[in-house]
Short mmCIF file of N, CA and C in Angstrom, two decimals:
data_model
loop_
_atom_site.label_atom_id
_atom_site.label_comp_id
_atom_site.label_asym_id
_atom_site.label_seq_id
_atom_site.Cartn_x
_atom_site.Cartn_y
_atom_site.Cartn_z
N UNK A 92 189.71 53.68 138.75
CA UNK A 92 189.26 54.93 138.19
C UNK A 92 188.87 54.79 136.71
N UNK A 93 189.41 53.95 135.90
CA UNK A 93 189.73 53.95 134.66
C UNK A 93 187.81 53.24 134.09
N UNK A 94 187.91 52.08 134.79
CA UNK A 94 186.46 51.29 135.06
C UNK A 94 185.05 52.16 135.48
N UNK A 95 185.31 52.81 136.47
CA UNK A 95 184.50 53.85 136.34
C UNK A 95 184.10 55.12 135.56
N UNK A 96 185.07 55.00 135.10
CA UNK A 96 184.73 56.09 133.74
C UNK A 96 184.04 55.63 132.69
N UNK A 97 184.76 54.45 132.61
CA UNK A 97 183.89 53.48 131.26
C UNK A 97 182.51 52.88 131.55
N UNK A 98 182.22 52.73 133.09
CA UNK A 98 180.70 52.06 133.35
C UNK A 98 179.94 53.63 132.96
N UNK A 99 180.69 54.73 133.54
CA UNK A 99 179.83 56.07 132.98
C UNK A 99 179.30 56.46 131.61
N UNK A 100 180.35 56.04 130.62
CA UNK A 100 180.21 56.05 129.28
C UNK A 100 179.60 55.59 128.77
N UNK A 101 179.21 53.71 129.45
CA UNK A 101 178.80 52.73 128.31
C UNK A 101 176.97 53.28 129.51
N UNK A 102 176.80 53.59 130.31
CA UNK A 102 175.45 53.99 130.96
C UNK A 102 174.93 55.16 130.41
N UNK A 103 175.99 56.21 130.13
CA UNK A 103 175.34 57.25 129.12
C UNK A 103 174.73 57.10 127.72
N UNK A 104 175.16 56.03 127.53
CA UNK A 104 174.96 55.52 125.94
C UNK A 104 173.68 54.88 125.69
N UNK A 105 173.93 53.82 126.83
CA UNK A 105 172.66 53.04 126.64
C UNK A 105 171.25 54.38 127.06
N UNK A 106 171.73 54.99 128.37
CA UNK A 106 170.49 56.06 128.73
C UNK A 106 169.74 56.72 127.31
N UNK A 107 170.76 57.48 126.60
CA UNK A 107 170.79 58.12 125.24
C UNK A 107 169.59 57.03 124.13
N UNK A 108 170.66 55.86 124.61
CA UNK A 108 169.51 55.29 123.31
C UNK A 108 167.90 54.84 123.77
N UNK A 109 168.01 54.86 125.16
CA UNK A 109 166.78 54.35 125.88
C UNK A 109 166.02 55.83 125.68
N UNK A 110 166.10 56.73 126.06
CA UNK A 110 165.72 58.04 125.88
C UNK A 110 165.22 58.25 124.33
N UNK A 111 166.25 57.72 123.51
CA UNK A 111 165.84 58.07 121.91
C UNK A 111 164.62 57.21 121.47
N UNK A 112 164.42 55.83 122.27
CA UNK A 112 163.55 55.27 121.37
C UNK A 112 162.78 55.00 122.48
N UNK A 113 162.46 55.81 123.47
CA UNK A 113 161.48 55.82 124.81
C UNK A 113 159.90 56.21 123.82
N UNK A 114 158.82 55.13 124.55
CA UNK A 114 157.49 56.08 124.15
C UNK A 114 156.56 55.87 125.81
N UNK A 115 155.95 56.52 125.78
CA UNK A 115 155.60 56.85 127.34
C UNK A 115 155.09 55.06 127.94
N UNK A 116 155.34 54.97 129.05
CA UNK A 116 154.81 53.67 129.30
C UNK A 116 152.88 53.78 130.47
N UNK A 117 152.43 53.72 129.40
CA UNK A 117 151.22 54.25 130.05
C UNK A 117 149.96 52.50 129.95
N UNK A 118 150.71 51.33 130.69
CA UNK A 118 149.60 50.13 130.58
C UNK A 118 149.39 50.37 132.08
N UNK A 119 148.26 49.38 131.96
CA UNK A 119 147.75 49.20 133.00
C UNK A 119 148.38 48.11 134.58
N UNK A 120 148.75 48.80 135.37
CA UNK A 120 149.11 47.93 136.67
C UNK A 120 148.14 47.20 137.07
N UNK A 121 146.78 46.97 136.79
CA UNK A 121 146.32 46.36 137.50
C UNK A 121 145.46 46.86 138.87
N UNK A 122 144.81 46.77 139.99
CA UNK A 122 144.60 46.76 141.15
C UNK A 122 145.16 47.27 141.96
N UNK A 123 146.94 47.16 141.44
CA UNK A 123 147.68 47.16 142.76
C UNK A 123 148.14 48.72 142.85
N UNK A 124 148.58 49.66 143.93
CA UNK A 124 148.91 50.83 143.99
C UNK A 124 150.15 50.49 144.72
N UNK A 125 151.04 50.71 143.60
CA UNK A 125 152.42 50.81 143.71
C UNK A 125 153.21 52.13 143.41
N UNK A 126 154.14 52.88 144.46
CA UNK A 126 154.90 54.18 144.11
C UNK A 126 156.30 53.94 144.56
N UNK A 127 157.42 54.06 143.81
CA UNK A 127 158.90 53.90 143.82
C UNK A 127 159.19 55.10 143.86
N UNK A 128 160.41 54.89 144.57
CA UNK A 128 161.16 56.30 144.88
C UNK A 128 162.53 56.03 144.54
N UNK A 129 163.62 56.70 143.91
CA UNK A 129 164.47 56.74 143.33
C UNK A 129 165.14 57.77 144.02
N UNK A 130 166.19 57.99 144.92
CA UNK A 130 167.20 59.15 145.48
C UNK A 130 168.45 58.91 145.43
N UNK A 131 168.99 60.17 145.61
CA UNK A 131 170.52 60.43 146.07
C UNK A 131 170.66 60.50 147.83
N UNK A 132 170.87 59.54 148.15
CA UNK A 132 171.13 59.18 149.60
C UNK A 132 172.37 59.84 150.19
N UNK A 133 172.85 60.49 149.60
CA UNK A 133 174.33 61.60 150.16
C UNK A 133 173.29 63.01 150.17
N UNK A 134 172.59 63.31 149.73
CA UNK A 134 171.87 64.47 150.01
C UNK A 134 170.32 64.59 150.71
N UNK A 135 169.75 63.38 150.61
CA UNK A 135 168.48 63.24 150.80
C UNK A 135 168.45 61.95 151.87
N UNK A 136 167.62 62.39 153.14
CA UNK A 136 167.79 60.88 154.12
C UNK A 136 166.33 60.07 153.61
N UNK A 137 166.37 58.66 153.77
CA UNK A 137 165.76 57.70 153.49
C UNK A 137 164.00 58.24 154.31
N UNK A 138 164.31 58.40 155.27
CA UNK A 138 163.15 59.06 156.22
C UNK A 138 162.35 59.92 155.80
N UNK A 139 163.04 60.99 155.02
CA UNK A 139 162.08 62.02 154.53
C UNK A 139 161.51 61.40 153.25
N UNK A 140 161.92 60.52 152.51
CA UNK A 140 161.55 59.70 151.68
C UNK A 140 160.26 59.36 151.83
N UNK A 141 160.44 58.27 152.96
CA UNK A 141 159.52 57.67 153.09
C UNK A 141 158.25 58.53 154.14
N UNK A 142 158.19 59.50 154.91
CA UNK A 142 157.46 60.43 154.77
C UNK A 142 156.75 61.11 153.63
N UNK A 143 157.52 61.65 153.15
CA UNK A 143 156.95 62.18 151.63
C UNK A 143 155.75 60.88 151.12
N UNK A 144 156.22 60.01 150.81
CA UNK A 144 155.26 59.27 150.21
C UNK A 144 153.82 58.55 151.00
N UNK A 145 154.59 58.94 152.20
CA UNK A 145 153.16 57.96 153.08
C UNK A 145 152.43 59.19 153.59
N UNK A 146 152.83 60.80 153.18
CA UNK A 146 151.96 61.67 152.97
C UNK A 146 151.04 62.28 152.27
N UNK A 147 151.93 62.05 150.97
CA UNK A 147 150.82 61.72 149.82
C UNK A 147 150.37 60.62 149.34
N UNK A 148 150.82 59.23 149.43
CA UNK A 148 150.17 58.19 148.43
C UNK A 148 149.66 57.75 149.75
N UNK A 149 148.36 57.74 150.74
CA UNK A 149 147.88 56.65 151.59
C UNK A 149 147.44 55.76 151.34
N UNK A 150 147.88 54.35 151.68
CA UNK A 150 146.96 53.00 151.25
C UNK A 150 147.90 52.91 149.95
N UNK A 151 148.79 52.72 149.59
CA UNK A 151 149.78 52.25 148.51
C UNK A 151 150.82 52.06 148.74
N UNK A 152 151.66 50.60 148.21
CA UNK A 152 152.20 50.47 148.69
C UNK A 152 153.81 51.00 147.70
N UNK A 153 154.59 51.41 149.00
CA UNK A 153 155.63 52.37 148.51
C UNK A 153 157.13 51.49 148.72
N UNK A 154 157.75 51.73 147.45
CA UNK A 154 159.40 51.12 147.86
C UNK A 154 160.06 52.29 147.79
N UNK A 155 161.49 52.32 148.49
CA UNK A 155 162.39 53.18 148.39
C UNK A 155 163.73 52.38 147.45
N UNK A 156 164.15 53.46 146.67
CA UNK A 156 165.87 52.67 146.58
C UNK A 156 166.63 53.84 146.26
N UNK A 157 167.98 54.47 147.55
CA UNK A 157 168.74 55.03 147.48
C UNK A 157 170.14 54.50 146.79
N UNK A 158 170.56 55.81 146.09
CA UNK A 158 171.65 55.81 145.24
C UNK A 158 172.80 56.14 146.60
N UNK A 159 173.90 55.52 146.75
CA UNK A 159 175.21 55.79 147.33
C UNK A 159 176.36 55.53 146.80
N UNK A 160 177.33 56.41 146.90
CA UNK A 160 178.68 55.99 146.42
C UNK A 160 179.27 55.20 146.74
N UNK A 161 178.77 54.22 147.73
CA UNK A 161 179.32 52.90 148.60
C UNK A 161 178.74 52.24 149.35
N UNK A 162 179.10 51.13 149.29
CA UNK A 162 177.41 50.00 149.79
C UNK A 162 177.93 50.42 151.47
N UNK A 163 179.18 51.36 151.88
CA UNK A 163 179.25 51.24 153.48
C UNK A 163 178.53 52.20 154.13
N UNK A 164 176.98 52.62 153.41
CA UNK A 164 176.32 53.93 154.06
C UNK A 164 175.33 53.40 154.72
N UNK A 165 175.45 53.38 156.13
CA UNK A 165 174.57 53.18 157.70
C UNK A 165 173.54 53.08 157.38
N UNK A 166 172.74 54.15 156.79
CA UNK A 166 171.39 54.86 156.85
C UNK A 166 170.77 53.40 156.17
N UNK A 167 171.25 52.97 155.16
CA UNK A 167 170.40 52.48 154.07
C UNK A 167 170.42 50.81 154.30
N UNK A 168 169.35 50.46 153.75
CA UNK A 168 169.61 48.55 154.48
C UNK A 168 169.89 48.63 152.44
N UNK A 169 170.28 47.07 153.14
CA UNK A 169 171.21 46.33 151.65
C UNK A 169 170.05 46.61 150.75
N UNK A 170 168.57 45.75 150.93
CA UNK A 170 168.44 46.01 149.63
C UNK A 170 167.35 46.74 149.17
N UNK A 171 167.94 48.04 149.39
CA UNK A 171 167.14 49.00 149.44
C UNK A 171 168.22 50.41 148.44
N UNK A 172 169.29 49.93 148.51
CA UNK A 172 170.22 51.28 147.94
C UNK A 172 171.20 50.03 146.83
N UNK A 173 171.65 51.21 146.17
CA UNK A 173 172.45 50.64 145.04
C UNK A 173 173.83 51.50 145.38
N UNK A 174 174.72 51.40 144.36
CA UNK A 174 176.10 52.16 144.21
C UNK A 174 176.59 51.80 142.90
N UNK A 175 177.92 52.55 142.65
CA UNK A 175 178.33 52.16 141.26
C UNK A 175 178.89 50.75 141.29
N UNK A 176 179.21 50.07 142.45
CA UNK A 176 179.17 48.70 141.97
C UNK A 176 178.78 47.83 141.58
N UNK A 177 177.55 48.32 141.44
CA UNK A 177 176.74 47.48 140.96
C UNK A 177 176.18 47.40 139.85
N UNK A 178 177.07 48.08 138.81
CA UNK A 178 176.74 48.06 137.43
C UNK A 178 177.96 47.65 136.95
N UNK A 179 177.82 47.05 135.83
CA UNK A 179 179.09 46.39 135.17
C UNK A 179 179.85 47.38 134.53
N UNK A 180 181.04 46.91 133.89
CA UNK A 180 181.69 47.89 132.92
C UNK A 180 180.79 48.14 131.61
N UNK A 181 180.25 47.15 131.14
CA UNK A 181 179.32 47.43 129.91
C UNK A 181 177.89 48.16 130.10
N UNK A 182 178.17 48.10 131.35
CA UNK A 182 176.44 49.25 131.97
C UNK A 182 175.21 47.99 132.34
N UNK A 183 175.33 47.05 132.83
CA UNK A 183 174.80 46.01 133.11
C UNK A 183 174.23 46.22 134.56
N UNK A 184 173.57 45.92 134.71
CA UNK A 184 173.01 45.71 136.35
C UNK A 184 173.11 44.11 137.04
N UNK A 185 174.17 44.46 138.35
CA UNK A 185 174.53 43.35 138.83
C UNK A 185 173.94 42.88 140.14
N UNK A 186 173.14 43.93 140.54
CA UNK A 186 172.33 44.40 142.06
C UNK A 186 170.77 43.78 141.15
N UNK A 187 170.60 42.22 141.84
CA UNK A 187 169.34 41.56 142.08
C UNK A 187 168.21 42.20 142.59
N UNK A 188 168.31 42.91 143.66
CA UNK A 188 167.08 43.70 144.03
C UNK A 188 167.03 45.15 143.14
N UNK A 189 167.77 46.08 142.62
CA UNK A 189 167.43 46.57 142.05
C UNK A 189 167.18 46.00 140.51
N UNK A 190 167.21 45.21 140.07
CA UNK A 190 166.44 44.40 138.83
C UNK A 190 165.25 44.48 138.63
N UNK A 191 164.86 43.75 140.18
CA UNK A 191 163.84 43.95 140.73
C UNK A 191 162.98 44.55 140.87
N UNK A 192 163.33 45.65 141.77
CA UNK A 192 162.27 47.11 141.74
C UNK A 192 162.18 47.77 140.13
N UNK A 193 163.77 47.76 139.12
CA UNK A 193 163.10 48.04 137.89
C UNK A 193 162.35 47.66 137.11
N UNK A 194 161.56 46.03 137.66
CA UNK A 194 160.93 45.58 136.89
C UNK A 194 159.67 45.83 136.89
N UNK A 195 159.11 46.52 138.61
CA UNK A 195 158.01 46.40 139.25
C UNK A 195 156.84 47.52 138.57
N UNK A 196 155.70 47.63 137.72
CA UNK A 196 154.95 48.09 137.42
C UNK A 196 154.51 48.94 138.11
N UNK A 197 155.54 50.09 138.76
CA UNK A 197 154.75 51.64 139.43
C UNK A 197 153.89 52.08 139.00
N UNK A 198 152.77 52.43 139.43
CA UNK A 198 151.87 53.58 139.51
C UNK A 198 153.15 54.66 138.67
N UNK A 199 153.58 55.00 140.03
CA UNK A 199 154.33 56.36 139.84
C UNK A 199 155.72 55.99 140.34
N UNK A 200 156.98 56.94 139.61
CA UNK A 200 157.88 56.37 140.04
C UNK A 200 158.66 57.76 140.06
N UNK A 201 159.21 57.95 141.55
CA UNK A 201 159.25 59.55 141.75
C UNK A 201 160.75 59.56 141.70
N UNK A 202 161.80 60.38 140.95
CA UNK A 202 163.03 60.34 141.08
C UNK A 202 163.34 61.43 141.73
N UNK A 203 163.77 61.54 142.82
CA UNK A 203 164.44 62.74 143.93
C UNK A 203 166.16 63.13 143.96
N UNK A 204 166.22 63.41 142.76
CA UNK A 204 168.18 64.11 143.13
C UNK A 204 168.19 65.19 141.68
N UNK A 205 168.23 66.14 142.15
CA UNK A 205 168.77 67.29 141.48
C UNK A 205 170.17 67.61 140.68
N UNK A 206 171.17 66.99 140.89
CA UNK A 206 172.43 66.65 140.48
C UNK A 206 172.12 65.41 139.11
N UNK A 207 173.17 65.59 138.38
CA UNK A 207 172.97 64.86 137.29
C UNK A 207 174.02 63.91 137.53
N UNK A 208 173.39 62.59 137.41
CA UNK A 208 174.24 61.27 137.70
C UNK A 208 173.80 60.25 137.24
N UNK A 209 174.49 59.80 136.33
CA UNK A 209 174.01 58.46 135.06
C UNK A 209 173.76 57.31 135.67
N UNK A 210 173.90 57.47 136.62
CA UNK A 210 173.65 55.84 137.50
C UNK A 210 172.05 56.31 137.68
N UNK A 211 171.93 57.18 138.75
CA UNK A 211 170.53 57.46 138.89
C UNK A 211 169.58 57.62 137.43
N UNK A 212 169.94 58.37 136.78
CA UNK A 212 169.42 58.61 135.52
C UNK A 212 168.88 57.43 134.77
N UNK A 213 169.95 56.29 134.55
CA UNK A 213 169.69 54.90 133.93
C UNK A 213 168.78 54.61 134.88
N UNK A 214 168.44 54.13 135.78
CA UNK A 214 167.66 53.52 137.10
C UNK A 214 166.33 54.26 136.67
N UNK A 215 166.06 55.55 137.02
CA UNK A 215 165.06 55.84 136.00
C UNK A 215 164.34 55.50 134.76
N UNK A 216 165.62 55.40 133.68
CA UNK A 216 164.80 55.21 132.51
C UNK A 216 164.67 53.76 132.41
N UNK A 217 164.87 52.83 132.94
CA UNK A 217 164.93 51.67 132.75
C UNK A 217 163.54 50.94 133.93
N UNK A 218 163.02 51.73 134.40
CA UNK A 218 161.62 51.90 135.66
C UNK A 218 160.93 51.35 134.52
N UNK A 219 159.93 50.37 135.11
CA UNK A 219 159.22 50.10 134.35
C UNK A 219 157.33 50.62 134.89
N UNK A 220 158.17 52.23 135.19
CA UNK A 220 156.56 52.55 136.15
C UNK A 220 156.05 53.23 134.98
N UNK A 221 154.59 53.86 134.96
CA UNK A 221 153.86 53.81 133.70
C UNK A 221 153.94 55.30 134.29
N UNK A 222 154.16 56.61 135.44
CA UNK A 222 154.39 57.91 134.86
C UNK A 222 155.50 57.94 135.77
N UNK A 223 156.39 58.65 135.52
CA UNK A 223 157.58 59.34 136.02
C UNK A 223 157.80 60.54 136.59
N UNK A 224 157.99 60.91 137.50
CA UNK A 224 157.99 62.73 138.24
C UNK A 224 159.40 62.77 138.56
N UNK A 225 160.02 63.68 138.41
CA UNK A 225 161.15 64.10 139.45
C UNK A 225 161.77 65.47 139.14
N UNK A 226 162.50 65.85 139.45
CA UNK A 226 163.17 67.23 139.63
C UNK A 226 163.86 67.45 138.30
N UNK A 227 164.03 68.97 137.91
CA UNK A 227 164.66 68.70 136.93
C UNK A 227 166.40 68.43 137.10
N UNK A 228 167.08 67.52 135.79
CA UNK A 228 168.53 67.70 136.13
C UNK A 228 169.15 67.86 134.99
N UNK A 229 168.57 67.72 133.84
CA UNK A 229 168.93 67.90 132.68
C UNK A 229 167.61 67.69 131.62
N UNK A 230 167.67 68.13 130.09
CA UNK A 230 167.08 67.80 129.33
C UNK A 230 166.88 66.75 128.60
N UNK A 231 166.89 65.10 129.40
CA UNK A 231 167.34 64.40 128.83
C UNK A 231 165.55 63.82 128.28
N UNK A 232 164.55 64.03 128.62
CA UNK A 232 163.43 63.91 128.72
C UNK A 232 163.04 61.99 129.58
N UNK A 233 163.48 61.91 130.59
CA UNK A 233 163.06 60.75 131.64
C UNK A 233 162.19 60.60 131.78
N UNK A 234 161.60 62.02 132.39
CA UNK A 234 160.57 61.96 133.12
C UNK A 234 159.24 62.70 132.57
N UNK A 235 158.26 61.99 133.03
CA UNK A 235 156.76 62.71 132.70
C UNK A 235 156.48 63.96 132.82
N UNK A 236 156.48 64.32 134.28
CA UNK A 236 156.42 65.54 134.94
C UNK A 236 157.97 65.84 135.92
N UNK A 237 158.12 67.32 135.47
CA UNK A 237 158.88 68.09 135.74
C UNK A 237 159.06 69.13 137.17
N UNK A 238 158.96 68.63 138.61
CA UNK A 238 158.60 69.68 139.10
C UNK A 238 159.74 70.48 139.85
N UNK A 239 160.07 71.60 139.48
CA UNK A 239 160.99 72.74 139.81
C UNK A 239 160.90 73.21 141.32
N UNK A 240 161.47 72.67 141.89
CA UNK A 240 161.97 73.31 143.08
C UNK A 240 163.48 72.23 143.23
N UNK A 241 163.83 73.47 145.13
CA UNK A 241 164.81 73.21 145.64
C UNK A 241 165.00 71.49 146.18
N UNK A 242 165.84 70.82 146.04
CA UNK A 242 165.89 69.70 146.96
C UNK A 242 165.92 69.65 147.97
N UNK A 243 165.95 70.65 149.00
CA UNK A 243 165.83 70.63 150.72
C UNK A 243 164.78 71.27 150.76
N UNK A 244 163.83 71.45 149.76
CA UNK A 244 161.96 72.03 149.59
C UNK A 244 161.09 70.76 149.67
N UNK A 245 161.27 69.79 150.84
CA UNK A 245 160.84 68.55 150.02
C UNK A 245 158.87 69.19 150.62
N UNK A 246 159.05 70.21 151.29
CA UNK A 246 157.70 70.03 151.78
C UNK A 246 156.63 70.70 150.15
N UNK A 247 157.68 71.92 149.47
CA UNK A 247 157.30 72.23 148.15
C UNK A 247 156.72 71.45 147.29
N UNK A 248 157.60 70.67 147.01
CA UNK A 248 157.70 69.32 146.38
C UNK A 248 156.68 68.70 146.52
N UNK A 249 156.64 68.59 147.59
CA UNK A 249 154.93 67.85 148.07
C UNK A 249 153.74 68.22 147.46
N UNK A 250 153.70 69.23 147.85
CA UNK A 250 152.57 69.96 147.62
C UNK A 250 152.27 70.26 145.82
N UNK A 251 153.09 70.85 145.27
CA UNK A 251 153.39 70.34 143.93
C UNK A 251 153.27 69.63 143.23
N UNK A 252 153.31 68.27 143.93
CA UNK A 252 153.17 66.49 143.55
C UNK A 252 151.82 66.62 143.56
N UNK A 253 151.00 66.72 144.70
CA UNK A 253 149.93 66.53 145.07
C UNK A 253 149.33 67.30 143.80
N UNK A 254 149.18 68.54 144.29
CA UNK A 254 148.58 69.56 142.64
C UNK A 254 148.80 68.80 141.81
N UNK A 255 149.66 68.78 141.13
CA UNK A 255 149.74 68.16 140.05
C UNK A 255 149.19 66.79 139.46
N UNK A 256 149.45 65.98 140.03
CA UNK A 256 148.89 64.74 140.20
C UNK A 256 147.50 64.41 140.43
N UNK A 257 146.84 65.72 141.11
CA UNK A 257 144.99 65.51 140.67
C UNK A 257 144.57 65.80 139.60
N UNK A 258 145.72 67.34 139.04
CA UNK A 258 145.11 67.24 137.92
C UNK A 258 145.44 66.38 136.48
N UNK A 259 146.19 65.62 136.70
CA UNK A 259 146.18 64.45 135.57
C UNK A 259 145.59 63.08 136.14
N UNK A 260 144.99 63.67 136.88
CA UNK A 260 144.07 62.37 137.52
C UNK A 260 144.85 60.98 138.26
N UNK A 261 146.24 61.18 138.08
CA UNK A 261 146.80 59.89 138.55
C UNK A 261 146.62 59.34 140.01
N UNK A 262 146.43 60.83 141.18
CA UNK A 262 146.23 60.36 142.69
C UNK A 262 144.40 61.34 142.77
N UNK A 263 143.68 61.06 143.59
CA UNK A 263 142.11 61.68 144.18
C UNK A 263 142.25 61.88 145.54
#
């Protein structure tokens, strides 16, 4: 218990300072059409995930990585979800594939959990996708775009994404 409090602390900190000296990451990917998805896998199934995105992004290619409180959740293959074990006590990332996907130059990198949780939150700011969307959960400023709805609205959401996203030109 004691360890987990402190990976919370030393992840809030670093988030804080990543947040303070964040400037938008707007280079160029290249060719490739890449969209990451970032969830809370205790509220949100992997499926509607990956629906959502192969409804709006066609012809791009899409990763998922669900957040769980324990690597023993069915739904999710290994390396595809994270948990708090996988960050150190100093707020370190010990999960190889998520290194990984934070390293990967998104297009877009959509964060899906409404609840405020520093694990997810860090995973975010540490994306190395060039715009950011997700729900709001706090004022911590993560993300690019802000879009307000319910989390069991994912069809809202959609539609929302879509709007939005033509008009900053990022999806046609």
């Amino acid at each position: 218990m004691f360890l987990d409090g402190w990976k919370q602390y030393s992840l809030k900190r670093k988030l804080q300072k990543t947040v303070e000296n964040s400037t938008s990451n707007h280079f160029d990917s290249g060719n490739t059409q890449q969209i990451g998805i970032v969830f809370d896998a205790r509220y949100v199934d992997e499926n509607q995930m990956l629906a959502l995105a192969q409804d709006v992004f066609k012809g791009y290619e899409v990763e998922l990585f669900g957040f769980s409180n324990t690597k023993n959740s069915v739904d999710l293959i290994e390396n595809t979800s994270f948990s708090t074990r996988d960050f150190t006590v100093f707020g370190g990332i010990k999960n190889e594939a998520l290194n990984i996907f934070l390293a990967k130059p998104f297009n877009i990198l959509i964060s899906y959990y409404d609840r405020e949780n520093v694990f997810l939150q860090f995973v975010t700011s540490q994306s190395k996708a060039s715009f950011k969307v997700g729900l709001p959960v706090d004022d911590s400023g993560i993300n690019d775009l802000t879009i307000s709805t319910d989390l069991d609205d994912i069809t809202l959401f959609k539609s929302e994404l879509v709007k939005y996203l033509k008009i900053l030109k990022r999806i046609y």
